[in-house]
């Protein structure tokens, strides 16, 4: 067999711009491909598999940190907790640890999504909780172990066979707030979308793709709205509702 020679394959990699928005750039990667033997009619190139969306976002965050370190700002590591979260609570959207009220609807541009698990002591909505990207809740969103938290809860009687932890799969969306006339205009946030509302966002993404020439959520403005109350008693809740209002022209 003849010696292998390098081929240049173009791959897409996400970076984060100064405004904090993910941007796709093209990089060149050397891939070694075997040249065809004399009795071969067709050469087959070995190509690296495309990175997942989660890997792309992780790489983008890592590159941002590297670029900041090169500029003299070492230790600025981005994680899912680097930005204020938007959650739906008691019929209104709340932002950040201060629970700033941003109304019963807001516009945003969603740049990426990933699975997020909310781990609670029990199914009581007032129970203590933490976020994890692990389906078993073994780690926190910064990658550190959640063992100490679980042990403390176990000592309080939570996480046993008779009283298992409540783990629900949410959707975490990285987004930028738009069309606002307050200090939150242009702010990057994380949306914590509960299980009952995930399919609604999937539907909005499908509408954008089919009606707007294969547009992605990052190409359009998505309006998030407080939905009508569902359920009864302690199980009542209000879902997120999503509407695509048009292409983003910013």
CSV table of C-alpha atoms in Angstrom, one decimal:
chain,number,residue,atom,x,y,z
A,1,UNK,CA,0.0,0.0,0.0
A,2,UNK,CA,1.3,3.5,-0.9
A,3,UNK,CA,2.2,5.9,1.9
A,4,UNK,CA,-0.7,8.1,3.2
A,5,UNK,CA,-0.8,11.7,2.3
A,6,UNK,CA,-2.6,14.5,4.1
A,7,UNK,CA,-5.8,16.0,2.7
A,8,UNK,CA,-7.3,19.3,3.9
A,9,UNK,CA,-10.9,19.1,5.1
A,10,UNK,CA,-12.9,22.2,6.1
A,11,UNK,CA,-14.8,21.9,9.3
A,12,UNK,CA,-17.1,24.4,11.1
A,13,UNK,CA,-16.3,25.6,14.6
A,14,UNK,CA,-18.3,28.0,16.7
A,15,UNK,CA,-16.6,31.0,18.3
A,16,UNK,CA,-18.0,33.7,20.5
A,17,UNK,CA,-17.9,37.3,19.3
A,18,UNK,CA,-17.3,40.4,21.4
A,19,UNK,CA,-21.1,40.7,21.7
A,20,UNK,CA,-21.3,37.2,23.2
A,21,UNK,CA,-23.1,35.7,20.2
A,22,UNK,CA,-22.1,32.4,18.8
A,23,UNK,CA,-20.6,32.8,15.3
A,24,UNK,CA,-19.5,30.0,12.9
A,25,UNK,CA,-16.1,30.2,11.3
A,26,UNK,CA,-14.2,27.8,9.0
A,27,UNK,CA,-11.0,26.1,10.1
A,28,UNK,CA,-8.7,23.8,8.2
A,29,UNK,CA,-7.8,20.3,9.6
A,30,UNK,CA,-5.3,17.8,8.3
A,31,UNK,CA,-6.8,14.4,7.8
A,32,UNK,CA,-4.7,11.4,6.8
A,33,UNK,CA,-6.2,9.4,4.0
A,34,UNK,CA,-4.7,6.2,2.5
A,35,UNK,CA,-3.9,6.5,-1.2
A,36,UNK,CA,-5.6,3.8,-3.4
A,37,UNK,CA,-3.7,0.6,-4.0
A,38,UNK,CA,-3.0,-0.4,-7.7
A,39,UNK,CA,-6.0,-2.7,-7.8
A,40,UNK,CA,-8.4,-0.3,-6.3
A,41,UNK,CA,-10.9,1.6,-8.5
A,42,UNK,CA,-12.1,4.2,-6.1
A,43,UNK,CA,-10.4,5.9,-3.1
A,44,UNK,CA,-12.4,6.4,0.0
A,45,UNK,CA,-11.6,9.5,2.2
A,46,UNK,CA,-11.8,9.1,6.0
A,47,UNK,CA,-13.6,12.2,7.3
A,48,UNK,CA,-14.0,13.2,11.0
A,49,UNK,CA,-17.5,13.1,12.3
A,50,UNK,CA,-19.2,16.4,12.7
A,51,UNK,CA,-19.3,17.8,16.2
A,52,UNK,CA,-22.5,17.9,18.2
A,53,UNK,CA,-24.2,21.2,19.0
A,54,UNK,CA,-23.2,20.7,22.7
A,55,UNK,CA,-19.5,20.1,21.6
A,56,UNK,CA,-19.6,23.2,19.4
A,57,UNK,CA,-20.9,25.4,22.2
A,58,UNK,CA,-18.4,23.9,24.7
A,59,UNK,CA,-15.6,24.6,22.2
A,60,UNK,CA,-16.8,28.1,21.6
A,61,UNK,CA,-16.8,28.8,25.3
A,62,UNK,CA,-13.3,27.3,25.7
A,63,UNK,CA,-12.0,29.4,22.8
A,64,UNK,CA,-13.5,32.6,24.3
A,65,UNK,CA,-11.7,31.8,27.6
A,66,UNK,CA,-8.4,31.2,25.7
A,67,UNK,CA,-8.7,34.4,23.8
A,68,UNK,CA,-9.4,36.3,27.0
A,69,UNK,CA,-6.4,34.7,28.7
A,70,UNK,CA,-4.2,35.7,25.8
A,71,UNK,CA,-5.3,39.3,26.3
A,72,UNK,CA,-4.4,39.2,29.9
A,73,UNK,CA,-7.7,38.2,31.5
A,74,UNK,CA,-7.0,34.7,32.8
A,75,UNK,CA,-9.6,32.6,34.6
A,76,UNK,CA,-12.7,33.9,32.8
A,77,UNK,CA,-14.2,30.5,32.2
A,78,UNK,CA,-17.7,30.4,30.7
A,79,UNK,CA,-20.2,27.8,32.0
A,80,UNK,CA,-24.0,27.4,31.8
A,81,UNK,CA,-24.1,29.5,35.0
A,82,UNK,CA,-22.2,32.5,33.5
A,83,UNK,CA,-25.5,34.2,32.5
A,84,UNK,CA,-28.6,35.1,34.3
A,85,UNK,CA,-31.5,32.6,33.9
A,86,UNK,CA,-35.0,33.3,32.8
A,87,UNK,CA,-37.6,31.2,34.6
A,88,UNK,CA,-41.4,31.3,34.7
A,89,UNK,CA,-42.7,31.8,38.2
A,90,UNK,CA,-46.2,32.6,39.4
A,91,UNK,CA,-47.4,33.8,36.0
A,92,UNK,CA,-44.5,36.0,35.1
A,93,UNK,CA,-41.0,35.7,33.7
A,94,UNK,CA,-38.2,36.3,36.3
A,95,UNK,CA,-34.6,37.1,35.4
A,96,UNK,CA,-31.5,36.3,37.5
A,97,UNK,CA,-31.0,35.8,41.2
A,98,UNK,CA,-32.8,39.1,41.9
A,99,UNK,CA,-35.9,37.7,40.2
A,100,UNK,CA,-36.3,40.9,38.1
A,101,UNK,CA,-39.7,40.9,36.5
A,102,UNK,CA,-39.5,41.0,32.7
A,103,UNK,CA,-43.2,40.7,32.1
A,104,UNK,CA,-45.5,38.0,30.8
A,105,UNK,CA,-43.8,38.0,27.4
A,106,UNK,CA,-40.4,38.8,25.9
A,107,UNK,CA,-38.6,38.6,22.5
A,108,UNK,CA,-35.3,36.8,22.1
A,109,UNK,CA,-32.9,35.2,19.6
A,110,UNK,CA,-32.1,31.6,20.6
A,111,UNK,CA,-28.5,30.6,19.6
A,112,UNK,CA,-28.3,27.1,21.0
A,113,UNK,CA,-30.1,24.5,23.2
A,114,UNK,CA,-29.1,21.6,25.3
A,115,UNK,CA,-30.6,19.2,27.8
A,116,UNK,CA,-30.6,20.4,31.4
A,117,UNK,CA,-31.6,18.3,34.5
A,118,UNK,CA,-33.2,19.9,37.6
A,119,UNK,CA,-32.5,17.7,40.6
A,120,UNK,CA,-34.9,18.3,43.6
A,121,UNK,CA,-35.1,16.7,47.0
A,122,UNK,CA,-38.7,15.7,46.2
A,123,UNK,CA,-41.5,16.6,43.8
A,124,UNK,CA,-42.4,19.5,46.0
A,125,UNK,CA,-41.9,22.6,43.9
A,126,UNK,CA,-40.5,24.4,47.0
A,127,UNK,CA,-37.9,21.7,47.6
A,128,UNK,CA,-34.2,22.5,47.4
A,129,UNK,CA,-32.8,21.9,43.9
A,130,UNK,CA,-29.7,22.2,41.7
A,131,UNK,CA,-29.0,22.1,38.0
A,132,UNK,CA,-27.0,19.3,36.2
A,133,UNK,CA,-26.1,18.2,32.7
A,134,UNK,CA,-26.0,14.6,33.9
A,135,UNK,CA,-29.2,12.6,33.8
A,136,UNK,CA,-28.4,11.1,37.2
A,137,UNK,CA,-27.5,14.4,38.7
A,138,UNK,CA,-24.0,13.3,39.7
A,139,UNK,CA,-22.3,16.6,38.7
A,140,UNK,CA,-23.2,20.3,38.8
A,141,UNK,CA,-23.2,22.4,35.6
A,142,UNK,CA,-19.6,23.5,36.2
A,143,UNK,CA,-18.5,19.8,36.1
A,144,UNK,CA,-17.9,19.5,39.8
A,145,UNK,CA,-19.3,16.6,41.9
A,146,UNK,CA,-22.7,16.8,43.4
A,147,UNK,CA,-21.8,14.1,45.9
A,148,UNK,CA,-21.7,16.4,48.9
A,149,UNK,CA,-25.1,17.8,48.2
A,150,UNK,CA,-26.6,14.4,47.7
A,151,UNK,CA,-25.0,13.2,51.0
A,152,UNK,CA,-26.5,16.1,52.9
A,153,UNK,CA,-29.9,15.4,51.4
A,154,UNK,CA,-29.6,11.7,52.2
A,155,UNK,CA,-28.9,12.6,55.9
A,156,UNK,CA,-32.2,14.6,55.8
A,157,UNK,CA,-34.1,11.6,54.4
A,158,UNK,CA,-34.1,12.4,50.7
A,159,UNK,CA,-32.6,10.2,47.9
A,160,UNK,CA,-33.6,6.9,49.6
A,161,UNK,CA,-35.6,4.0,48.0
A,162,UNK,CA,-38.7,5.2,49.8
A,163,UNK,CA,-38.1,8.9,49.0
A,164,UNK,CA,-36.2,9.2,45.7
A,165,UNK,CA,-34.9,12.4,44.3
A,166,UNK,CA,-37.0,14.1,41.7
A,167,UNK,CA,-35.0,14.6,38.5
A,168,UNK,CA,-36.7,16.2,35.5
A,169,UNK,CA,-35.3,17.0,32.1
A,170,UNK,CA,-35.5,20.6,31.1
A,171,UNK,CA,-34.2,22.4,28.0
A,172,UNK,CA,-31.6,25.1,28.5
A,173,UNK,CA,-31.4,27.7,25.7
A,174,UNK,CA,-28.7,30.3,25.3
A,175,UNK,CA,-30.5,33.4,24.0
A,176,UNK,CA,-30.2,37.2,23.6
A,177,UNK,CA,-33.0,39.5,24.7
A,178,UNK,CA,-34.2,41.8,21.9
A,179,UNK,CA,-36.8,44.5,21.1
A,180,UNK,CA,-36.7,45.9,24.7
A,181,UNK,CA,-36.6,49.5,25.9
A,182,UNK,CA,-34.9,48.8,29.2
A,183,UNK,CA,-31.5,47.8,30.5
A,184,UNK,CA,-32.0,44.2,29.5
A,185,UNK,CA,-31.8,44.9,25.8
A,186,UNK,CA,-29.1,42.8,24.2
A,187,UNK,CA,-28.4,40.8,27.4
A,188,UNK,CA,-27.4,37.2,27.0
A,189,UNK,CA,-29.4,34.9,29.1
A,190,UNK,CA,-30.2,31.2,29.7
A,191,UNK,CA,-33.8,30.1,29.4
A,192,UNK,CA,-34.8,27.2,31.6
A,193,UNK,CA,-37.7,25.6,29.7
A,194,UNK,CA,-39.6,22.9,31.7
A,195,UNK,CA,-40.6,19.4,30.4
A,196,UNK,CA,-44.2,20.4,29.5
A,197,UNK,CA,-43.0,23.2,27.2
A,198,UNK,CA,-40.1,21.6,25.3
A,199,UNK,CA,-42.3,20.3,22.5
A,200,UNK,CA,-43.6,23.9,22.0
A,201,UNK,CA,-40.1,25.1,21.3
A,202,UNK,CA,-39.6,22.2,18.9
A,203,UNK,CA,-42.8,23.3,17.1
A,204,UNK,CA,-41.6,26.9,16.8
A,205,UNK,CA,-38.3,25.7,15.4
A,206,UNK,CA,-40.1,23.5,12.8
A,207,UNK,CA,-42.3,26.5,11.8
A,208,UNK,CA,-39.3,28.7,11.2
A,209,UNK,CA,-37.6,26.0,9.2
A,210,UNK,CA,-40.6,25.2,7.0
A,211,UNK,CA,-42.0,28.7,6.5
A,212,UNK,CA,-38.8,30.8,6.4
A,213,UNK,CA,-36.6,29.0,3.9
A,214,UNK,CA,-35.0,26.6,6.4
A,215,UNK,CA,-34.3,29.3,9.0
A,216,UNK,CA,-32.9,28.2,12.3
A,217,UNK,CA,-33.9,29.6,15.7
A,218,UNK,CA,-30.7,31.7,15.6
A,219,UNK,CA,-32.1,33.4,12.4
A,220,UNK,CA,-35.4,34.5,13.8
A,221,UNK,CA,-37.0,36.4,16.7
A,222,UNK,CA,-38.8,34.1,19.1
A,223,UNK,CA,-41.5,35.5,21.4
A,224,UNK,CA,-41.8,33.7,24.7
A,225,UNK,CA,-45.3,34.0,26.3
A,226,UNK,CA,-46.9,32.9,29.6
A,227,UNK,CA,-49.4,30.2,28.6
A,228,UNK,CA,-52.8,29.5,30.1
A,229,UNK,CA,-53.0,27.7,33.4
A,230,UNK,CA,-53.1,23.9,33.2
A,231,UNK,CA,-53.8,21.3,35.8
A,232,UNK,CA,-55.5,21.6,39.2
A,233,UNK,CA,-54.5,22.0,42.8
A,234,UNK,CA,-50.8,21.5,43.6
A,235,UNK,CA,-50.2,20.3,40.1
A,236,UNK,CA,-51.4,23.4,38.3
A,237,UNK,CA,-48.9,25.3,36.2
A,238,UNK,CA,-48.5,27.7,33.3
A,239,UNK,CA,-46.5,26.5,30.3
A,240,UNK,CA,-44.1,28.5,28.1
A,241,UNK,CA,-45.6,29.4,24.7
A,242,UNK,CA,-43.3,30.2,21.7
A,243,UNK,CA,-44.1,32.3,18.6
A,244,UNK,CA,-41.7,33.1,15.8
A,245,UNK,CA,-42.4,36.7,14.8
A,246,UNK,CA,-40.0,37.0,11.9
A,247,UNK,CA,-36.4,37.0,10.8
A,248,UNK,CA,-33.9,38.7,13.1
A,249,UNK,CA,-32.5,41.8,11.4
A,250,UNK,CA,-30.1,42.9,14.0
